Coordinates of C-alpha atoms and ligand atoms in Angstrom, one line a residue:
Chain A
X1 CA -24.7 7.0 19.2
X2 CA -26.1 10.4 18.6
X3 CA -29.0 9.8 16.2
X4 CA -30.8 7.0 18.1
X5 CA -30.4 3.3 17.3
X6 CA -31.8 1.6 14.2
X7 CA -31.2 -1.6 12.3
X8 CA -28.6 -0.4 9.7
X9 CA -26.7 1.3 12.5
X10 CA -26.6 -1.8 14.6
X11 CA -25.6 -3.9 11.6
X12 CA -22.7 -1.4 11.0
X13 CA -21.6 -1.5 14.6
X14 CA -21.8 -5.3 14.5
X15 CA -19.7 -5.6 11.3
X16 CA -17.2 -2.9 12.4
X17 CA -16.9 -4.3 15.9
X18 CA -16.4 -7.8 14.6
X19 CA -13.6 -6.7 12.3
X20 CA -11.9 -4.7 15.1
X21 CA -12.1 -7.7 17.4
X22 CA -10.8 -10.0 14.6
X23 CA -7.8 -7.6 14.0
X24 CA -6.9 -7.4 17.7
X25 CA -7.3 -11.1 18.3
X26 CA -5.1 -11.8 15.2
X27 CA -2.4 -9.5 16.4
X28 CA -2.4 -11.3 19.8
X29 CA -2.8 -14.9 18.6
X30 CA -0.1 -14.3 15.9
X31 CA 2.2 -12.7 18.4
X32 CA 5.3 -14.6 17.3
X33 CA 5.0 -12.8 13.9
X34 CA 3.3 -9.6 14.9
X35 CA 5.4 -8.7 18.0
X36 CA 2.6 -6.9 19.8
X37 CA 5.0 -4.6 21.7
X38 CA 6.9 -3.5 18.6
X39 CA 3.6 -3.1 16.8
X40 CA 2.2 -0.9 19.6
X41 CA 5.3 1.2 19.6
X42 CA 4.9 1.9 15.9
X43 CA 1.2 2.4 16.2
X44 CA 1.5 4.9 19.0
X45 CA 4.7 6.4 17.8
X46 CA 3.2 7.3 14.4
X47 CA 0.1 8.9 16.1
X48 CA 2.4 11.0 18.4
X49 CA 4.7 12.0 15.6
X50 CA 1.8 12.9 13.4
X51 CA -0.3 14.8 15.9
X52 CA 2.5 16.2 17.9
X53 CA 5.2 17.1 15.4
X54 CA 4.0 16.9 11.8
X55 CA 0.7 18.8 12.0
X56 CA 2.0 21.6 14.3
X57 CA 4.9 22.1 11.9
X58 CA 2.4 22.2 8.9
X59 CA 0.2 24.7 10.8
X60 CA 3.1 27.0 11.5
X61 CA 4.2 26.8 7.9
X62 CA 0.6 27.6 6.9
X63 CA 0.6 30.7 9.1
X64 CA 3.9 31.9 7.5
X65 CA 2.6 31.2 3.9
X66 CA -0.6 33.1 4.8
X67 CA 1.5 36.3 5.2
X68 CA 2.5 36.2 1.5
X69 CA 0.9 38.6 -1.0
X70 CA -0.3 35.6 -3.1
X71 CA -0.4 32.6 -0.8
X72 CA -2.6 30.3 -2.9
X73 CA -0.1 29.0 -5.5
X74 CA 2.7 28.7 -2.9
X75 CA 0.4 26.8 -0.6
X76 CA -0.6 24.4 -3.3
X77 CA 3.1 24.0 -4.5
X78 CA 4.3 23.3 -1.0
X79 CA 1.6 20.7 -0.3
X80 CA 2.4 18.8 -3.5
X81 CA 6.2 19.1 -2.9
X82 CA 5.9 17.9 0.7
X83 CA 3.8 14.9 -0.3
X84 CA 6.2 13.8 -3.1
X85 CA 9.3 14.4 -0.8
X86 CA 7.7 12.2 1.9
X87 CA 7.0 9.5 -0.7
X88 CA 10.6 9.6 -2.0
X89 CA 12.4 10.0 1.3
X90 CA 12.8 6.3 2.1
X91 CA 14.2 5.7 -1.3
X92 CA 16.5 8.8 -1.3
X93 CA 18.2 7.6 1.9
X94 CA 19.0 4.4 0.1
X95 CA 18.5 2.5 3.3
X96 CA 17.0 -0.5 1.5
X97 CA 19.9 -1.0 -1.0
X98 CA 21.6 -4.5 -1.0
X99 CA 24.9 -5.3 -2.6
X100 CA 23.7 -8.6 -4.0
X101 CA 20.7 -7.1 -5.8
X102 CA 21.3 -4.0 -7.9
X103 CA 17.8 -4.3 -9.4
X104 CA 16.4 -3.1 -6.1
X105 CA 16.1 0.7 -5.8
X106 CA 17.9 1.1 -9.2
X107 CA 17.4 4.8 -9.7
X108 CA 19.2 8.0 -8.6
X109 CA 16.3 9.0 -6.3
X110 CA 18.0 12.2 -5.0
X111 CA 18.3 13.5 -8.5
X112 CA 14.8 12.4 -9.5
X113 CA 13.3 14.1 -6.5
X114 CA 15.1 17.3 -7.4
X115 CA 13.8 17.1 -10.9
X116 CA 10.2 16.7 -9.6
X117 CA 10.6 19.5 -7.0
X118 CA 12.1 21.7 -9.8
X119 CA 9.0 21.1 -11.9
X120 CA 6.7 21.9 -9.0
X121 CA 8.7 25.1 -8.3
X122 CA 8.4 26.2 -11.9
X123 CA 4.7 25.6 -12.1
X124 CA 4.2 27.5 -8.8
X125 CA 6.3 30.4 -10.0
X126 CA 4.2 30.7 -13.2
X127 CA 1.0 30.4 -11.3
X128 CA 2.1 33.2 -8.9
X129 CA 3.0 35.5 -11.8
X130 CA -0.3 34.7 -13.5
X131 CA -2.3 35.5 -10.4
X132 CA -0.4 38.8 -9.9
X133 CA -0.9 39.9 -13.5
X134 CA -4.6 39.2 -13.2
X135 CA -4.9 41.0 -9.9
X136 CA -3.0 43.9 -11.4
X137 CA -5.3 44.1 -14.4
X138 CA -8.4 44.1 -12.1
X139 CA -7.0 46.9 -10.0
X140 CA -5.7 48.9 -13.1
Chain B
X1 CA -8.2 25.7 47.2
X2 CA -9.8 28.9 45.7
X3 CA -6.6 29.7 43.8
X4 CA -6.5 26.1 42.5
X5 CA -10.1 26.4 41.1
X6 CA -9.3 29.7 39.5
X7 CA -6.3 28.2 37.9
X8 CA -8.3 25.3 36.6
X9 CA -11.0 27.6 35.2
X10 CA -8.3 29.6 33.4
X11 CA -6.8 26.4 31.9
X12 CA -10.3 25.2 30.9
X13 CA -11.1 28.5 29.2
X14 CA -7.9 28.3 27.3
X15 CA -8.5 24.7 26.3
X16 CA -12.1 25.5 25.2
X17 CA -10.6 28.2 23.0
X18 CA -8.1 26.0 21.2
X19 CA -10.4 24.7 18.4
X20 CA -11.5 28.2 17.7
X21 CA -8.0 29.3 17.0
X22 CA -7.8 27.3 13.8
X23 CA -8.5 30.2 11.4
X24 CA -8.8 28.4 8.1
X25 CA -12.4 27.7 6.9
X26 CA -11.0 24.5 5.4
X27 CA -11.2 22.8 8.9
X28 CA -14.9 22.2 8.0
X29 CA -17.3 19.3 8.0
X30 CA -17.8 19.7 4.3
X31 CA -14.1 19.2 3.4
X32 CA -13.9 16.4 5.9
X33 CA -16.9 14.7 4.3
X34 CA -15.4 15.0 0.8
X35 CA -12.0 13.6 1.9
X36 CA -13.7 11.0 3.9
X37 CA -15.6 9.8 0.9
X38 CA -12.3 9.5 -1.1
X39 CA -10.6 7.7 1.7
X40 CA -13.5 5.3 2.1
X41 CA -13.2 4.3 -1.5
X42 CA -9.5 3.9 -1.5
X43 CA -9.4 2.0 1.8
X44 CA -12.1 -0.3 0.5
X45 CA -10.0 -1.0 -2.6
X46 CA -7.0 -1.6 -0.5
X47 CA -8.8 -4.0 1.8
X48 CA -10.4 -6.0 -1.0
X49 CA -7.2 -6.3 -3.1
X50 CA -5.1 -7.0 0.1
X51 CA -7.4 -9.8 1.1
X52 CA -7.2 -11.2 -2.4
X53 CA -3.4 -11.1 -2.2
X54 CA -3.6 -12.9 1.2
X55 CA -5.9 -15.7 0.0
X56 CA -3.9 -16.3 -3.1
X57 CA -0.9 -17.0 -0.9
X58 CA -2.9 -18.8 1.9
X59 CA -5.9 -20.4 0.2
X60 CA -8.3 -21.8 2.8
X61 CA -8.7 -25.6 2.8
X62 CA -8.8 -27.2 -0.7
X63 CA -10.1 -24.0 -2.3
X64 CA -8.3 -23.1 -5.5
X65 CA -8.3 -19.7 -7.3
X66 CA -8.4 -19.5 -11.1
X67 CA -5.4 -19.1 -13.3
X68 CA -7.1 -16.5 -15.5
X69 CA -7.2 -13.7 -16.3
X70 CA -3.5 -13.9 -16.7
X71 CA -2.8 -10.4 -15.4
X72 CA -5.4 -10.3 -12.6
X73 CA -2.9 -10.4 -9.7
X74 CA -0.7 -7.9 -11.4
X75 CA -3.6 -5.5 -11.6
X76 CA -5.0 -6.0 -8.1
X77 CA -1.7 -5.7 -6.4
X78 CA -0.8 -2.7 -8.6
X79 CA -4.0 -1.1 -7.4
X80 CA -3.2 -2.1 -3.9
X81 CA 0.3 -0.6 -3.7
X82 CA 0.1 2.4 -6.1
X83 CA -3.4 3.2 -4.8
X84 CA -2.1 2.9 -1.2
X85 CA 0.7 5.3 -1.9
X86 CA -1.8 7.7 -3.6
X87 CA -3.9 7.5 -0.4
X88 CA -1.1 9.1 1.7
X89 CA -2.0 12.7 0.7
X90 CA -5.7 12.0 1.2
X91 CA -5.0 10.8 4.8
X92 CA -2.7 13.7 5.7
X93 CA -5.3 16.2 4.3
X94 CA -8.1 14.6 6.2
X95 CA -6.2 14.5 9.5
X96 CA -5.2 18.2 9.0
X97 CA -8.8 19.1 8.3
X98 CA -10.2 17.5 11.5
X99 CA -7.1 18.4 13.7
X100 CA -9.0 21.0 15.8
X101 CA -11.3 18.2 17.0
X102 CA -8.3 16.6 18.6
X103 CA -8.4 19.5 21.1
X104 CA -12.2 19.5 21.7
X105 CA -13.2 20.4 25.3
X106 CA -14.4 18.6 27.3
X107 CA -12.5 15.7 25.8
X108 CA -15.2 13.3 26.7
X109 CA -18.8 14.4 27.0
X110 CA -20.2 11.0 27.9
X111 CA -19.3 7.3 28.0
X112 CA -20.4 6.7 24.4
X113 CA -18.4 9.8 23.3
X114 CA -15.3 8.3 24.9
X115 CA -15.9 5.0 23.1
X116 CA -16.3 6.9 19.8
X117 CA -13.1 8.8 20.3
X118 CA -11.2 5.7 21.3
X119 CA -12.3 4.1 18.0
X120 CA -11.3 7.2 16.1
X121 CA -7.8 6.8 17.7
X122 CA -7.8 3.2 16.4
X123 CA -8.8 4.4 13.0
X124 CA -6.1 7.2 12.9
X125 CA -3.4 4.9 14.3
X126 CA -4.2 2.0 12.0
X127 CA -4.4 4.2 8.9
X128 CA -1.0 5.8 9.6
X129 CA 0.4 2.4 10.4
X130 CA -0.8 0.8 7.2
X131 CA 0.2 3.6 4.9
X132 CA 3.6 4.5 6.4
X133 CA 4.9 1.0 7.1
X134 CA 3.5 0.1 3.6
X135 CA 5.5 2.9 2.1
X136 CA 8.6 1.8 4.0
X137 CA 8.1 -1.8 3.1
X138 CA 8.0 -1.3 -0.6
X139 CA 11.1 0.9 -0.2
X140 CA 12.9 -2.0 1.5
X141 CA 13.3 -0.1 4.7
X142 CA 12.5 -2.7 7.4
X143 CA 12.8 -0.8 10.7
X144 CA 10.5 -3.0 12.7
X145 CA 10.7 -6.1 14.8
X146 CA 7.4 -7.7 13.4
X147 CA 6.8 -9.6 10.2
X148 CA 5.4 -7.0 7.8
X149 CA 2.7 -9.2 6.1
X150 CA 1.4 -10.5 9.5
X151 CA 1.2 -7.1 11.2
X152 CA -0.2 -5.5 8.0
X153 CA -2.8 -8.2 7.6
X154 CA -4.2 -8.0 11.1
X155 CA -4.0 -4.2 11.2
X156 CA -6.1 -4.2 8.0
X157 CA -9.1 -5.7 9.9
X158 CA -8.6 -3.3 12.7
X159 CA -8.5 -0.4 10.3
X160 CA -11.5 -1.4 8.2
X161 CA -13.6 -2.2 11.3
X162 CA -12.9 1.2 12.9
X163 CA -13.7 2.7 9.5
X164 CA -17.1 1.0 9.2
X165 CA -18.0 2.3 12.7
X166 CA -16.8 5.8 11.9
X167 CA -18.8 5.9 8.7
X168 CA -21.9 4.8 10.5
X169 CA -21.4 7.6 13.1
X170 CA -20.7 10.3 10.5
X171 CA -23.1 9.2 7.7
X172 CA -25.6 11.9 8.5
X173 CA -23.0 14.5 8.0
X174 CA -21.7 13.0 4.7
X175 CA -25.3 13.0 3.4
X176 CA -25.9 16.6 4.6
X177 CA -22.7 18.0 3.0
X178 CA -22.4 15.9 -0.1
X179 CA -25.9 15.0 -1.2
X180 CA -27.9 18.0 -0.3
X181 CA -28.0 21.3 -2.2
X182 CA -25.3 23.7 -1.3
X183 CA -26.5 26.5 0.9
X184 CA -25.3 30.0 0.2
X185 CA -21.7 30.3 1.0
X186 CA -19.3 33.1 0.5
X187 CA -17.5 32.8 -2.8
X188 CA -14.1 32.8 -1.2
X189 CA -15.1 29.7 0.9
X190 CA -16.1 27.8 -2.2
X191 CA -12.9 28.8 -4.0
X192 CA -10.7 27.9 -1.1
X193 CA -12.3 24.5 -0.8
X194 CA -12.0 23.7 -4.5
X195 CA -8.4 24.8 -4.4
X196 CA -7.5 22.7 -1.4
X197 CA -9.3 19.6 -2.7
X198 CA -7.8 20.1 -6.1
X199 CA -4.3 20.4 -4.6
X200 CA -4.8 17.2 -2.7
X201 CA -6.1 15.4 -5.8
X202 CA -3.0 16.7 -7.7
X203 CA -0.7 15.3 -5.0
X204 CA -2.4 11.9 -5.3
X205 CA -2.4 12.0 -9.1
X206 CA 1.3 12.9 -9.3
X207 CA 2.1 10.1 -6.8
X208 CA 0.5 7.7 -9.2
X209 CA 2.2 9.3 -12.3
X210 CA 5.7 9.0 -10.8
X211 CA 5.3 5.4 -9.5
X212 CA 2.8 3.5 -11.7
X213 CA 5.4 2.8 -14.3
X214 CA 6.9 0.1 -12.1
X215 CA 4.0 -2.1 -13.1
X216 CA 2.5 -0.4 -16.1
X217 CA 5.3 -0.6 -18.7
X218 CA 4.2 2.3 -21.1
X219 CA 4.8 4.7 -18.2
X220 CA 8.1 3.1 -16.9
X221 CA 10.0 6.1 -18.2
X222 CA 8.0 8.3 -15.8
X223 CA 8.5 6.1 -12.7
X224 CA 11.0 8.6 -11.2
X225 CA 10.0 7.8 -7.6
X226 CA 9.2 4.1 -7.9
X227 CA 11.4 1.5 -6.0
X228 CA 11.7 -0.6 -9.2
X229 CA 12.3 -0.1 -12.9
X230 CA 10.7 -3.1 -14.6
X231 CA 13.5 -3.0 -17.3
X232 CA 16.4 -3.1 -14.8
X233 CA 17.9 -6.4 -13.6
X234 CA 19.7 -9.4 -15.0
X235 CA 18.3 -10.2 -18.5
X236 CA 16.3 -7.0 -18.2
X237 CA 14.1 -8.2 -15.4
X238 CA 14.0 -7.2 -11.7
X239 CA 14.9 -9.7 -9.0
X240 CA 13.6 -10.0 -5.5
X241 CA 15.8 -12.7 -4.0
X242 CA 19.2 -13.2 -5.5
X243 CA 20.9 -16.6 -5.8
X244 CA 23.6 -15.4 -3.3
X245 CA 20.9 -14.3 -0.8
X246 CA 19.2 -17.6 -1.2
X247 CA 22.5 -19.5 -0.6
X248 CA 22.2 -21.6 -3.8
X249 CA 25.1 -20.3 -5.9
X250 CA 27.1 -23.5 -5.6
X251 CA 24.2 -26.0 -5.8
X252 CA 22.7 -24.7 -9.1
X253 CA 25.8 -25.6 -11.1
X254 CA 26.1 -29.1 -9.6
X255 CA 26.4 -31.5 -12.6
X256 CA 24.4 -34.0 -10.5
X257 CA 21.3 -31.8 -10.7
X258 CA 18.1 -33.7 -11.2
X259 CA 14.5 -32.5 -11.3
X260 CA 12.4 -35.2 -9.5
X261 CA 8.6 -35.7 -9.7
X262 CA 7.5 -37.7 -6.7
X263 CA 4.7 -38.3 -4.1
X264 CA 1.3 -39.5 -5.3
X265 CA 2.4 -40.4 -8.8
X266 CA 2.2 -43.5 -11.0
X267 CA 5.8 -43.2 -12.3
X268 CA 8.3 -41.1 -10.3
X269 CA 10.5 -39.1 -12.6
X270 CA 14.1 -38.0 -12.3
X271 CA 15.3 -35.7 -15.1
X272 CA 18.6 -34.0 -15.9
X273 CA 18.8 -30.5 -17.3
X274 CA 19.6 -32.1 -20.7
X275 CA 16.5 -34.4 -20.4
X276 CA 14.3 -31.3 -19.7
X277 CA 15.7 -29.6 -22.8
X278 CA 14.7 -32.6 -24.9
X279 CA 11.1 -32.5 -23.8
X280 CA 8.6 -30.5 -25.8
X281 CA 9.4 -26.8 -25.2
X282 CA 6.8 -24.1 -25.1
X283 CA 7.1 -20.3 -25.1
X284 CA 4.7 -18.1 -23.1
X285 CA 4.6 -14.3 -22.4
X286 CA 3.9 -13.9 -18.7
X287 CA 4.5 -11.2 -16.0
X288 CA 6.3 -11.6 -12.8
X289 CA 3.9 -9.8 -10.5
X290 CA 5.5 -9.0 -7.1
X291 CA 3.5 -8.7 -3.9
X292 CA 5.3 -5.3 -3.6
X293 CA 3.3 -4.0 -6.5
X294 CA 5.9 -4.0 -9.4
X295 CA 5.6 -6.3 -12.3
X296 CA 7.6 -7.1 -15.5
X297 CA 6.7 -9.2 -18.5
X298 CA 9.0 -11.6 -20.2
X299 CA 9.1 -14.4 -22.7
X300 CA 9.7 -17.7 -20.9
X301 CA 10.3 -21.1 -22.5
X302 CA 10.4 -24.5 -20.9
X303 CA 8.3 -27.6 -20.1
X304 CA 4.6 -27.4 -19.4
X305 CA 4.0 -28.5 -15.8
X306 CA 0.9 -30.4 -16.9
X307 CA 3.0 -32.4 -19.4
X308 CA 5.3 -33.5 -16.5
X309 CA 2.3 -34.3 -14.4
X310 CA 0.9 -36.4 -17.2
X311 CA 4.2 -38.2 -17.7
X312 CA 4.3 -39.0 -14.0
X313 CA 0.6 -40.0 -13.9
X314 CA -0.7 -37.5 -11.4
X315 CA -4.4 -37.4 -10.5
X316 CA -6.3 -34.5 -12.1
X317 CA -7.2 -32.9 -8.8
X318 CA -3.8 -33.3 -7.2
X319 CA -2.0 -30.4 -5.4
X320 CA 1.6 -30.1 -6.6
X321 CA 4.3 -28.7 -4.3
X322 CA 7.2 -27.1 -6.2
X323 CA 10.4 -27.2 -4.1
X324 CA 13.5 -25.1 -4.5
X325 CA 17.2 -26.0 -3.9
X326 CA 17.1 -23.4 -1.1
X327 CA 17.5 -24.9 2.4
X328 CA 15.0 -22.8 4.1
X329 CA 13.1 -19.5 4.2
X330 CA 9.5 -18.5 3.2
X331 CA 10.1 -18.9 -0.5
X332 CA 11.6 -22.4 -0.5
X333 CA 8.4 -24.0 -1.9
X334 CA 5.0 -23.2 -3.2
X335 CA 1.8 -25.0 -3.8
X336 CA 0.3 -25.3 -7.3
X337 CA -3.3 -26.3 -7.3
X338 CA -5.2 -27.9 -10.3
X339 CA -6.4 -24.8 -12.1
X340 CA -2.8 -23.5 -12.2
X341 CA -0.8 -26.6 -13.0
X342 CA -3.5 -27.7 -15.6
X343 CA -3.1 -24.3 -17.4
X344 CA -1.1 -24.7 -20.6
X345 CA 0.7 -21.4 -19.8
X346 CA 2.2 -22.8 -16.6
X347 CA 5.8 -23.8 -17.2
X348 CA 8.8 -25.0 -15.5
X349 CA 10.9 -22.5 -17.4
X350 CA 14.5 -23.1 -18.6
X351 CA 14.9 -19.9 -20.6
X352 CA 13.9 -16.3 -20.5
X353 CA 14.1 -14.1 -23.6
X354 CA 15.8 -17.1 -25.4
X355 CA 18.7 -17.4 -23.0
X356 CA 19.2 -19.9 -20.1
X357 CA 17.9 -18.4 -16.9
X358 CA 20.4 -16.2 -15.0
X359 CA 21.2 -17.5 -11.6
X360 CA 19.2 -14.8 -10.0
X361 CA 16.1 -15.8 -12.1
X362 CA 16.2 -19.3 -10.9
X363 CA 18.7 -21.3 -13.0
X364 CA 18.4 -24.1 -13.9
X365 CA 14.6 -24.2 -13.6
X366 CA 11.9 -21.9 -12.3
X367 CA 8.1 -22.0 -12.0
X368 CA 6.2 -19.4 -14.0
X369 CA 2.4 -19.4 -14.0
X370 CA -0.4 -16.9 -14.8
X371 CA -2.3 -14.9 -12.2
X372 CA 0.0 -15.6 -9.3
X373 CA 2.0 -13.5 -6.9
X374 CA 5.8 -13.5 -7.7
X375 CA 6.5 -14.9 -4.2
X376 CA 4.9 -18.1 -5.4
X377 CA 6.9 -18.3 -8.7
X378 CA 9.5 -20.6 -7.1
X379 CA 13.1 -20.5 -8.4
X380 CA 15.9 -23.0 -8.5
X381 CA 13.3 -25.8 -8.7
X382 CA 14.5 -29.4 -8.0
X383 CA 11.5 -31.2 -6.9
X384 CA 7.7 -31.5 -7.6
X385 CA 5.7 -33.4 -5.0
X386 CA 2.2 -34.5 -5.8
X387 CA -0.4 -35.0 -3.1
Ligands
HEM1 C1 0.8 2.8 1.3 C2 -0.2 1.9 1.5 C3 0.0 0.4 1.3 C4 1.1 -0.3 0.8 C5 2.3 0.3 0.2 C6 0.8 -1.7 1.0 C7 1.6 -2.7 0.6 C8 1.3 -4.1 0.7 C9 2.2 -5.1 0.3 C10 3.6 -5.0 -0.2 C11 1.5 -6.3 0.6 C12 2.1 -7.7 0.3 C13 2.6 -8.3 1.6 C14 3.2 -9.6 1.3 O1 2.4 -10.5 0.9 O2 4.4 -9.8 1.5 C15 0.2 -6.0 1.1 C16 -0.7 -6.9 1.5 C17 -1.9 -6.6 2.1 N1 -2.4 -5.3 2.4 FE1 -1.4 -3.6 2.0 N2 -0.5 -1.8 1.6 C18 -0.9 -0.5 1.8 C19 -2.1 -0.2 2.4 C20 -3.1 -1.1 2.9 C21 -4.3 -0.8 3.5 C22 -4.8 0.7 3.7 C23 -5.0 -1.9 3.8 C24 -6.3 -2.2 4.4 C25 -7.4 -1.4 4.4 C26 -4.1 -3.0 3.4 C27 -4.4 -4.4 3.5 C28 -3.6 -5.4 3.1 C29 -3.9 -6.8 3.3 C30 -5.1 -7.4 3.9 C31 -2.8 -7.5 2.7 C32 -2.6 -9.0 2.6 C33 -1.5 -9.4 3.7 C34 -1.2 -10.9 3.6 O3 -0.8 -11.4 2.6 O4 -1.3 -11.5 4.7 N3 -3.0 -2.5 2.8 N4 0.1 -4.6 1.2

């Protein structure tokens, strides 16, 4: 759109547009299974929750962390911890457990997540100490 | 009137200023390009392995897929699900990086700019949809009114199409930032970027480390955050649908049980459990490879499906439908095409690890075949129909 039109560009738009139309048509034609209204609520809901809640929250946290003396290790530790908590959350809630099938979600996910977060906190603490020592030596 | 326009001007000035308020130098085209490259690779892997999974379950026409390599489906679906989970941090990082652009002013500079932004919305929405409903689905949290495979399948086309268009639009920037020599940058900018990208890569890597053991046995002890442990279940093997959930608990112990082979056959067969045990038994080591990404290997023994087909006089290109005692549901029956039923590894298994199958593993008889999604390894088999 910006850099003029050439053959590879048109081909890309053709393929991409074709796939988009295929996807939309499939969602509509298969409506009995895809439930377009429910689908649209999830689609839009996730965008709103992400752009309107999650990112502002992350930005505010980022500002707060930026005030620390050595923000870099804390920032990295928090990013990794947040991602793994997000991953584990559905399992920690145990929402998917079923009485007839104990092989499904068989672990103690709350405990496992705490172990993982503990490891991350430990590494973050060591990194912070290391960075401070180095900075101290440079100054001294 | 005048007051209104002053007000509007103020709001516009404010809006124009929003993108400039994001202080971090990481909201940059260079970071976006790098993360975009990673996402492009992982979405391509997801799309290809996802389509493979779809067409193994819904082969078009008479097309048949090969039964070897034995562990192919286990690997492709492992890449799909574990790789998909590892993509979550990449997506969040990318969206954070380009977030100031959400507030660009004016929102639409031209018609084509509006179309471009609409397609970016499709890309963002579809990406979040695939990754987050995907995560919930493998965690057995079904909080939606749609069928996950159907919605996930069609959204994949939507996502990949919007991605192709987006890549075409941004390609010049990717080339500029990733394949041209770095121009002089302040050292702190370079360090900050490396740190950020390194952190995101670490989050992805740890996601893999703590989940991949649900399909890669040597790491099963590390699978702290995986929805399955491949060693846990009746007879040391996970179960997806229990006998109770399938409603077959009473039927499977019926002394009148017969396995029948019918349809386009020379000699219809009707065999009791004892008859089956008297036929030549074979033992194979095969994985159950679930569509949800986990897999577990076991030693199965039973009758080769091709021996039964030969006894019944089935044509070599026939399609066999293996039917369960279940009354209904999506897993009641599955099709076995020639490459699979002709494979000596494909069994109607009576035993696992030397013991009769547990009810949850399909007692009295289950299908087990190489390179095939677990959803098609039909349990509680009572009928084979040739066509
Ligand atoms: C966290 C990320 C993801 C997870 C956990 C995930 C999980 C799954 C699962 C469990 C299935 C099997 C569904 C079934 O047969 O019952 C599947 C199939 C599929 N996936 Fe994904 N997926 C993810 C991301 C993606 C992405 C990004 C794409 C596209 C670019 C994609 C495309 C597909 C396709 C085309 C299928 C085949 C659906 C069918 O059988 O009809 N997936 N995925």
